[in-house]
Amino acid sequence: LKALLVGKGLDQAEVTYRIIRVLLMQEGLTQAGIARQLGISLPAVSYVVTGFRKTPRTREAIAEALEVDYQELWGEEKQKGAA
């Protein structure tokens, strides 16, 4: 899926956003559900999913909730100290 989306000329943020949408549906999860698990607002999760923010804690939680590798999902290594 990632290679297909990148082949369409989409940037990394758009590719990640689309992949997360598919994975959320597959797992039966929502951004709101992830926000509740983290105890943060839905807009905070949405900003990370859409690439407007790169909050390490939220990125890690999204990757864990979707059961995917952080680096594979976000296209970069996890920052040291990110929980």
PDB file of C-alpha atoms in Angstrom:
ATOM      1  CA  LEU A   1       0.000   0.000   0.000  1.00  0.00           C
ATOM      2  CA  LYS A   2       2.778   2.422   0.914  1.00  0.00           C
ATOM      3  CA  ALA A   3       4.627   1.850  -2.382  1.00  0.00           C
ATOM      4  CA  LEU A   4       1.402   2.326  -4.330  1.00  0.00           C
ATOM      5  CA  LEU A   5       0.662   5.636  -2.607  1.00  0.00           C
ATOM      6  CA  VAL A   6       4.224   6.924  -2.955  1.00  0.00           C
ATOM      7  CA  GLY A   7       4.059   6.005  -6.645  1.00  0.00           C
ATOM      8  CA  LYS A   8       1.117   8.386  -7.011  1.00  0.00           C
ATOM      9  CA  GLY A   9       3.354  11.292  -6.018  1.00  0.00           C
ATOM     10  CA  LEU A  10       1.953  11.760  -2.512  1.00  0.00           C
ATOM     11  CA  ASP A  11       4.223  13.198   0.174  1.00  0.00           C
ATOM     12  CA  GLN A  12       5.154  11.238   3.302  1.00  0.00           C
ATOM     13  CA  ALA A  13       2.523  12.930   5.485  1.00  0.00           C
ATOM     14  CA  GLU A  14      -0.294  12.136   3.049  1.00  0.00           C
ATOM     15  CA  VAL A  15       0.896   8.543   2.624  1.00  0.00           C
ATOM     16  CA  THR A  16       1.015   8.062   6.401  1.00  0.00           C
ATOM     17  CA  TYR A  17      -2.430   9.635   6.834  1.00  0.00           C
ATOM     18  CA  ARG A  18      -3.985   7.300   4.278  1.00  0.00           C
ATOM     19  CA  ILE A  19      -2.276   4.236   5.727  1.00  0.00           C
ATOM     20  CA  ILE A  20      -3.474   5.131   9.233  1.00  0.00           C
ATOM     21  CA  ARG A  21      -7.051   5.519   7.971  1.00  0.00           C
ATOM     22  CA  VAL A  22      -6.927   2.013   6.469  1.00  0.00           C
ATOM     23  CA  LEU A  23      -5.348   0.505   9.589  1.00  0.00           C
ATOM     24  CA  LEU A  24      -7.870   2.192  11.890  1.00  0.00           C
ATOM     25  CA  MET A  25     -10.698   0.632   9.884  1.00  0.00           C
ATOM     26  CA  GLN A  26      -9.020  -2.789   9.918  1.00  0.00           C
ATOM     27  CA  GLU A  27      -8.529  -2.666  13.681  1.00  0.00           C
ATOM     28  CA  GLY A  28     -11.970  -1.220  14.372  1.00  0.00           C
ATOM     29  CA  LEU A  29     -10.388   1.818  16.014  1.00  0.00           C
ATOM     30  CA  THR A  30     -10.957   5.542  15.717  1.00  0.00           C
ATOM     31  CA  GLN A  31      -8.814   8.580  16.290  1.00  0.00           C
ATOM     32  CA  ALA A  32     -11.228   9.476  19.095  1.00  0.00           C
ATOM     33  CA  GLY A  33     -10.613   6.099  20.738  1.00  0.00           C
ATOM     34  CA  ILE A  34      -6.869   6.575  20.603  1.00  0.00           C
ATOM     35  CA  ALA A  35      -7.282  10.069  22.056  1.00  0.00           C
ATOM     36  CA  ARG A  36      -9.290   8.619  24.963  1.00  0.00           C
ATOM     37  CA  GLN A  37      -6.611   5.964  25.590  1.00  0.00           C
ATOM     38  CA  LEU A  38      -3.955   8.673  25.756  1.00  0.00           C
ATOM     39  CA  GLY A  39      -6.056  11.104  27.732  1.00  0.00           C
ATOM     40  CA  ILE A  40      -5.592  13.817  25.110  1.00  0.00           C
ATOM     41  CA  SER A  41      -7.927  15.639  22.768  1.00  0.00           C
ATOM     42  CA  LEU A  42      -9.102  14.351  19.405  1.00  0.00           C
ATOM     43  CA  PRO A  43      -7.593  17.398  17.648  1.00  0.00           C
ATOM     44  CA  ALA A  44      -4.209  16.560  19.192  1.00  0.00           C
ATOM     45  CA  VAL A  45      -4.345  13.064  17.669  1.00  0.00           C
ATOM     46  CA  SER A  46      -5.665  14.428  14.385  1.00  0.00           C
ATOM     47  CA  TYR A  47      -2.794  16.930  14.113  1.00  0.00           C
ATOM     48  CA  VAL A  48      -0.287  14.099  14.467  1.00  0.00           C
ATOM     49  CA  VAL A  49      -2.106  11.780  12.038  1.00  0.00           C
ATOM     50  CA  THR A  50      -2.315  14.490   9.379  1.00  0.00           C
ATOM     51  CA  GLY A  51       1.330  15.499   9.850  1.00  0.00           C
ATOM     52  CA  PHE A  52       0.819  18.966  11.303  1.00  0.00           C
ATOM     53  CA  ARG A  53       2.564  17.939  14.530  1.00  0.00           C
ATOM     54  CA  LYS A  54       5.175  15.299  15.331  1.00  0.00           C
ATOM     55  CA  THR A  55       4.521  14.646  19.012  1.00  0.00           C
ATOM     56  CA  PRO A  56       6.646  11.566  19.822  1.00  0.00           C
ATOM     57  CA  ARG A  57       4.369  10.216  22.591  1.00  0.00           C
ATOM     58  CA  THR A  58       1.294  10.419  20.382  1.00  0.00           C
ATOM     59  CA  ARG A  59       3.088   8.936  17.373  1.00  0.00           C
ATOM     60  CA  GLU A  60       4.296   6.003  19.484  1.00  0.00           C
ATOM     61  CA  ALA A  61       0.821   5.394  20.910  1.00  0.00           C
ATOM     62  CA  ILE A  62      -0.750   5.427  17.455  1.00  0.00           C
ATOM     63  CA  ALA A  63       1.834   2.941  16.148  1.00  0.00           C
ATOM     64  CA  GLU A  64       1.267   0.674  19.167  1.00  0.00           C
ATOM     65  CA  ALA A  65      -2.532   0.868  18.873  1.00  0.00           C
ATOM     66  CA  LEU A  66      -2.305  -0.081  15.204  1.00  0.00           C
ATOM     67  CA  GLU A  67       0.286  -2.783  15.964  1.00  0.00           C
ATOM     68  CA  VAL A  68       2.775  -1.472  13.416  1.00  0.00           C
ATOM     69  CA  ASP A  69       6.443  -0.579  13.585  1.00  0.00           C
ATOM     70  CA  TYR A  70       7.051   3.085  14.421  1.00  0.00           C
ATOM     71  CA  GLN A  71       9.668   3.609  11.731  1.00  0.00           C
ATOM     72  CA  GLU A  72       7.613   1.870   9.065  1.00  0.00           C
ATOM     73  CA  LEU A  73       4.526   3.953   9.875  1.00  0.00           C
ATOM     74  CA  TRP A  74       6.137   7.364  10.292  1.00  0.00           C
ATOM     75  CA  GLY A  75       9.047   6.967   7.873  1.00  0.00           C
ATOM     76  CA  GLU A  76      11.673   7.857  10.465  1.00  0.00           C
ATOM     77  CA  GLU A  77      13.288   6.409  13.556  1.00  0.00           C
ATOM     78  CA  LYS A  78      11.714   6.930  16.945  1.00  0.00           C
ATOM     79  CA  GLN A  79      13.344   9.744  18.880  1.00  0.00           C
ATOM     80  CA  LYS A  80      15.402   8.692  21.863  1.00  0.00           C
ATOM     81  CA  GLY A  81      13.434   9.131  25.049  1.00  0.00           C
ATOM     82  CA  ALA A  82      10.068   8.920  23.264  1.00  0.00           C
ATOM     83  CA  ALA A  83       7.768   6.678  25.224  1.00  0.00           C
TER      84      ALA A  83
END
